[in-house]
Tab-separated table of C-alpha atoms and ligand atoms in Angstrom:
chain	number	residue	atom	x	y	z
A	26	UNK	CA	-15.854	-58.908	81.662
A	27	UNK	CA	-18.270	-60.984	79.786
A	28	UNK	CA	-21.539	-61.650	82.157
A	29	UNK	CA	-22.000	-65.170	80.109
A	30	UNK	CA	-22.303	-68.225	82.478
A	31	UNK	CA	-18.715	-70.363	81.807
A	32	UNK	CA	-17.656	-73.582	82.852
A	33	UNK	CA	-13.439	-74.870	83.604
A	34	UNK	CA	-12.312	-77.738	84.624
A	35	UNK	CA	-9.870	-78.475	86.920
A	36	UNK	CA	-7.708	-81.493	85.416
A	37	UNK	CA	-6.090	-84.153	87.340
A	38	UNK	CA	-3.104	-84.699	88.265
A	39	UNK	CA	-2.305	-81.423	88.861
A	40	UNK	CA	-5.667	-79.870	89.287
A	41	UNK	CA	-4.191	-76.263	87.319
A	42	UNK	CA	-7.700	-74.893	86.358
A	43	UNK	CA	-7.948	-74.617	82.376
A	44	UNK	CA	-9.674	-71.015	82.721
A	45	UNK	CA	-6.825	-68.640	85.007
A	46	UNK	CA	-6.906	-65.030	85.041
A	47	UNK	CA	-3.939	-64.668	87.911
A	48	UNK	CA	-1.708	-67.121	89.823
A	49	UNK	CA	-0.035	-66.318	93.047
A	50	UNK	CA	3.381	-67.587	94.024
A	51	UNK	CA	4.096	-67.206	97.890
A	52	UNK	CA	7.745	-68.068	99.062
A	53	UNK	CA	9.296	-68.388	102.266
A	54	UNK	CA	10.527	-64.629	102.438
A	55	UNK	CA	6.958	-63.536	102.496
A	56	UNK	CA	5.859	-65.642	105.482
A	57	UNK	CA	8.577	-63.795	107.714
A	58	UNK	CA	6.852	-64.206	111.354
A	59	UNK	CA	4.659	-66.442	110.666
A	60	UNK	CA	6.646	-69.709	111.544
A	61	UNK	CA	6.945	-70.375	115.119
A	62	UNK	CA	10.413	-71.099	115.152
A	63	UNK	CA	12.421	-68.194	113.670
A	64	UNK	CA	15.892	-69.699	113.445
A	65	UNK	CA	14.626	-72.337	111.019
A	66	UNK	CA	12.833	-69.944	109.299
A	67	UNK	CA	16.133	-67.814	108.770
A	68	UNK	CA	18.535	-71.199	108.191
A	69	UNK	CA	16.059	-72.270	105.627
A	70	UNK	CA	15.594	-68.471	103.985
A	71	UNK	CA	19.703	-68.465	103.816
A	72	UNK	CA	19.079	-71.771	101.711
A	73	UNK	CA	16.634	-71.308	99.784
A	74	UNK	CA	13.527	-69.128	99.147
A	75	UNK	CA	11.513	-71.971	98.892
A	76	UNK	CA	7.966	-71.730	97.161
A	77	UNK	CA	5.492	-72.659	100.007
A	78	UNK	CA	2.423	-71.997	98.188
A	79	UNK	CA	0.503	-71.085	95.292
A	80	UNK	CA	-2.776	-69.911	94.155
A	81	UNK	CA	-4.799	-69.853	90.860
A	82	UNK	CA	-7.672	-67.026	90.094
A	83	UNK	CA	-10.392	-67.238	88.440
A	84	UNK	CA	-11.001	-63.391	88.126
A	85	UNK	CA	-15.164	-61.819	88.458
A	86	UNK	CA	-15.918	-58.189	89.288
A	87	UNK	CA	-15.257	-57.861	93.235
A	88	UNK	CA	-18.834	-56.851	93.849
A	89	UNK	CA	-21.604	-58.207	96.056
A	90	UNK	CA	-23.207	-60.953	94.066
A	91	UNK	CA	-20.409	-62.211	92.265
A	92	UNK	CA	-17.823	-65.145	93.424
A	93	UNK	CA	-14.162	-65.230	93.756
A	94	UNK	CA	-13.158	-69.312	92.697
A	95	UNK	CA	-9.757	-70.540	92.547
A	96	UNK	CA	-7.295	-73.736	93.422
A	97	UNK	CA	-4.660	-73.174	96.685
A	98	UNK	CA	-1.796	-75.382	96.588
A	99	UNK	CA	0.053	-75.878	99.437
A	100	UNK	CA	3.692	-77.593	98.872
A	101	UNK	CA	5.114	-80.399	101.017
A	102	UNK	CA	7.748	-79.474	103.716
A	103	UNK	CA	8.644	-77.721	107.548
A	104	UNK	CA	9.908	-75.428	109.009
A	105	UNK	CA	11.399	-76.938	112.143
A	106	UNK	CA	8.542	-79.059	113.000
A	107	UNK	CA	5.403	-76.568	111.496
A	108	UNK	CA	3.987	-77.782	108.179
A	109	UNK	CA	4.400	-75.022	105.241
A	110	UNK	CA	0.884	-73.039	105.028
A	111	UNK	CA	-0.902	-70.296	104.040
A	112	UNK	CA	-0.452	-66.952	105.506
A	113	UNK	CA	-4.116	-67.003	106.219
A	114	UNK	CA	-6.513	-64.381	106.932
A	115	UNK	CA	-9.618	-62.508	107.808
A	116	UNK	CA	-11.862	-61.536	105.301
A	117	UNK	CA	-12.010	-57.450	105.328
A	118	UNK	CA	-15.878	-57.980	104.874
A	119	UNK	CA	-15.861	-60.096	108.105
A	120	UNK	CA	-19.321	-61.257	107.513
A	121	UNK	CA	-18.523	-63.360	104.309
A	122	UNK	CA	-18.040	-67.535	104.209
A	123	UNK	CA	-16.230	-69.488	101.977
A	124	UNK	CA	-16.320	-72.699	100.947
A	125	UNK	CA	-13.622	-75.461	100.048
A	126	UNK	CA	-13.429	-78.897	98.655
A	127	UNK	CA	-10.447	-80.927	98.576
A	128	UNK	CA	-8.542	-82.530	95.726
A	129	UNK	CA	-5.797	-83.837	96.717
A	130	UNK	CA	-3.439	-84.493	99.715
A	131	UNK	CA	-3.475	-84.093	103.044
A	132	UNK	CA	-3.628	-81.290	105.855
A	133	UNK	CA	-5.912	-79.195	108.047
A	134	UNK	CA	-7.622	-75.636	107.529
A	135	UNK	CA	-6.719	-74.305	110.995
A	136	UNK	CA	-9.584	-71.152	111.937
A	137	UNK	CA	-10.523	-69.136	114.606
A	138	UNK	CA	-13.300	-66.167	115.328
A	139	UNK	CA	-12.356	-62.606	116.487
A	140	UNK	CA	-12.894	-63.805	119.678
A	141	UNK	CA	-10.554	-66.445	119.946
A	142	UNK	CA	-12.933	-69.609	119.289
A	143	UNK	CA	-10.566	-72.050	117.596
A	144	UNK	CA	-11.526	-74.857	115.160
A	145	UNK	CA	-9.100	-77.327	112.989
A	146	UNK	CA	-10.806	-79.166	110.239
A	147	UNK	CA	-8.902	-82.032	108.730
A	148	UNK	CA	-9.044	-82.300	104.767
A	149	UNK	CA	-8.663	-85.284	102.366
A	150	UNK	CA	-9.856	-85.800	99.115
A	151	UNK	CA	-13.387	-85.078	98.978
A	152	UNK	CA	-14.023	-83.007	101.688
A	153	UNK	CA	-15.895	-80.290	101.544
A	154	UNK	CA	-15.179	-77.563	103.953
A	155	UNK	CA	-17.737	-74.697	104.933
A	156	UNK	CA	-15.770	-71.805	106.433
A	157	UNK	CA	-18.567	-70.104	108.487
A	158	UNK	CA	-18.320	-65.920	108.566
A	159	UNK	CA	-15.759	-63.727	110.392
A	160	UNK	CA	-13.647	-67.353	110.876
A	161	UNK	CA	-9.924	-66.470	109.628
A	162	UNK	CA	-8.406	-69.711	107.726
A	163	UNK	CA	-5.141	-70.704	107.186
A	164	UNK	CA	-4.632	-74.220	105.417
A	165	UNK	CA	-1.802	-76.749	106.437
A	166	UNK	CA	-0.029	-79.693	104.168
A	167	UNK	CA	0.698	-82.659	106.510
A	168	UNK	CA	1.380	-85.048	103.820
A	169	UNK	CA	4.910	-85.243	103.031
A	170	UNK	CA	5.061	-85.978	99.482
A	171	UNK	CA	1.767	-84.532	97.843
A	172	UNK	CA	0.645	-81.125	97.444
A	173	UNK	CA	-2.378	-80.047	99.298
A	174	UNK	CA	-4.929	-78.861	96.443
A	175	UNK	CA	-8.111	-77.059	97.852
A	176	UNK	CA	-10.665	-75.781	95.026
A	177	UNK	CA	-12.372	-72.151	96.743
A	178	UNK	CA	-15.282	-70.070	96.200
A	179	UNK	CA	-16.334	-66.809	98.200
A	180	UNK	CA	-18.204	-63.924	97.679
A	181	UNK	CA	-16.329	-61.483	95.823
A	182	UNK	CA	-16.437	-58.609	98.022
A	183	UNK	CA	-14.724	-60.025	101.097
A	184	UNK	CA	-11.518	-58.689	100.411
A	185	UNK	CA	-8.275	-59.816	102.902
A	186	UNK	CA	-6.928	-58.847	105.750
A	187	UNK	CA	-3.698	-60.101	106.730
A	188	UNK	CA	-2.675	-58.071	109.606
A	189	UNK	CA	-4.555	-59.395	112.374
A	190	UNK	CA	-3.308	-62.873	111.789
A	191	UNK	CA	0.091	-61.265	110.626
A	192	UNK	CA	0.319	-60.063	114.533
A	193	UNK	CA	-0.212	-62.830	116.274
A	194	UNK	CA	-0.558	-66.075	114.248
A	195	UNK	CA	-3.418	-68.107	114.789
A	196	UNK	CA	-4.384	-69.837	118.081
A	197	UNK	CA	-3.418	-73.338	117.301
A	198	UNK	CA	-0.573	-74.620	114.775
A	199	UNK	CA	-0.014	-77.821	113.184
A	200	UNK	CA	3.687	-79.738	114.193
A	201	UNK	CA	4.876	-82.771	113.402
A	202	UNK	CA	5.566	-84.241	116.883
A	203	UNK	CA	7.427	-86.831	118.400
A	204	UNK	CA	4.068	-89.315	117.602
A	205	UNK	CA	3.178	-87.318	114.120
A	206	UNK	CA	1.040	-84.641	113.578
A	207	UNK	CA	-0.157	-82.877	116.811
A	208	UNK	CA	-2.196	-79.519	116.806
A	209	UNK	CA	-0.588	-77.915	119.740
A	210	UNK	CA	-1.358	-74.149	121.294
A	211	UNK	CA	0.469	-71.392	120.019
A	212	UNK	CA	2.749	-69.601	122.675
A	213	UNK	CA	2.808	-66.585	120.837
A	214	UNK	CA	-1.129	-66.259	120.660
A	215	UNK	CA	-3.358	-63.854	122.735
A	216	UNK	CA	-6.874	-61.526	122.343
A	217	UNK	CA	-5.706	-58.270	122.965
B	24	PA5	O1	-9.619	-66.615	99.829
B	24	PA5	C1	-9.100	-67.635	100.302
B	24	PA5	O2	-9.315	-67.990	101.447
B	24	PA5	C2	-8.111	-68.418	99.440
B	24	PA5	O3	-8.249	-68.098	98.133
B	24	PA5	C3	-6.745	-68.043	99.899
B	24	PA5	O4	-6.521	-66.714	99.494
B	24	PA5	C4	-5.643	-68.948	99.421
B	24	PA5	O5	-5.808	-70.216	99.963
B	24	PA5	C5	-4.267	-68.432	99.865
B	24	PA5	O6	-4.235	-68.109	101.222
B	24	PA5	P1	-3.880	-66.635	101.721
B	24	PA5	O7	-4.801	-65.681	101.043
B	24	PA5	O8	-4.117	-66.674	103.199
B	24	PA5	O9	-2.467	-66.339	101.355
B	25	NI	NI1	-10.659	-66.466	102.429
């Protein structure tokens, strides 16, 4: 991998980076557990395997000193009343931040500490999001129509790890409620 400085662009509308070394498709099937309310999950799944999300890589060597960049884009829709999301996760290097600016869209980066601190960050266009270390993130698309786009940037080392936020889910989720959006507790949330 060339050790040139580069520059992309990131094209509106649809924000697809010109430089992309991977993309990521996630679909319903591979968020199994992390919906709240499983027999929506399942009636929907029976439907369709519906793309939820989608991510674009820019590719550097996964070593300390380099950065991971990329665009997330989060698709429109529920399931019952939870907004489609990321799976979200810890990075394996807990100790590592990342940083994200908004696009497009609309929606929330839900996070939370080890310990169970909890945070929920709204994003709109031109936000810029700073994603302290060891906070797991998970982002949320409220608006109905667009696509929440979220450009990223972390060190490259950091690695994921999925399965603590694969166990329990984070500690708050994002519903659409009988007055719109509410961030409500999750019941199936706890510190072991
Ligand atoms: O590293 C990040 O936080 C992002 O690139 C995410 O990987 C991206 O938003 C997709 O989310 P997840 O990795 O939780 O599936
Ligand atoms: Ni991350």
């Amino acid at each position: 991998m060339s050790d040139l400085p580069f520059t992309f662009n990131l094209p509106l509308p649809h924000v697809v980076p010109s430089r992309v070394d991977n993309h990521i498709e996630r679909r319903l099937s591979a968020m199994r557990g992390q919906f709240l309310d499983e027999a929506a999950y399942q009636e929907m799944l029976a439907q369709d395997d519906r793309l939820i999300y989608e991510v674009y890589e820019v590719k550097r060597p996964e070593v300390s000193g380099e950065f991971l960049m990329g665009v997330s884009i989060v698709h429109p829709g529920k399931v019952g009343s939870e907004f489609f999301m990321t799976k979200g996760h810890f990075h394996q290097v807990l100790a590592t931040a990342e940083v994200y600016y908004c696009l497009r869209g609309e929606g929330y980066m839900v996070m939370e500490t080890p310990e169970g601190e909890a945070c929920v960050e709204a994003l709109i266009p031109g936000s810029v999001l700073y994603v302290p270390p060891r906070w797991a993130h998970r982002s949320v698309c409220t608006s109905r129509l667009e696509d929440l786009v979220t450009f990223f940037a972390y060190p490259a080392e950091a690695g994921h790890d999925y399965g603590t936020i694969e166990q329990q889910g984070f500690r708050k989720l994002v519903v659409e409620g009988a007055d719109g959006i509410q961030i409500v507790d999750n019941p199936r949330w706890k510190v072991d």
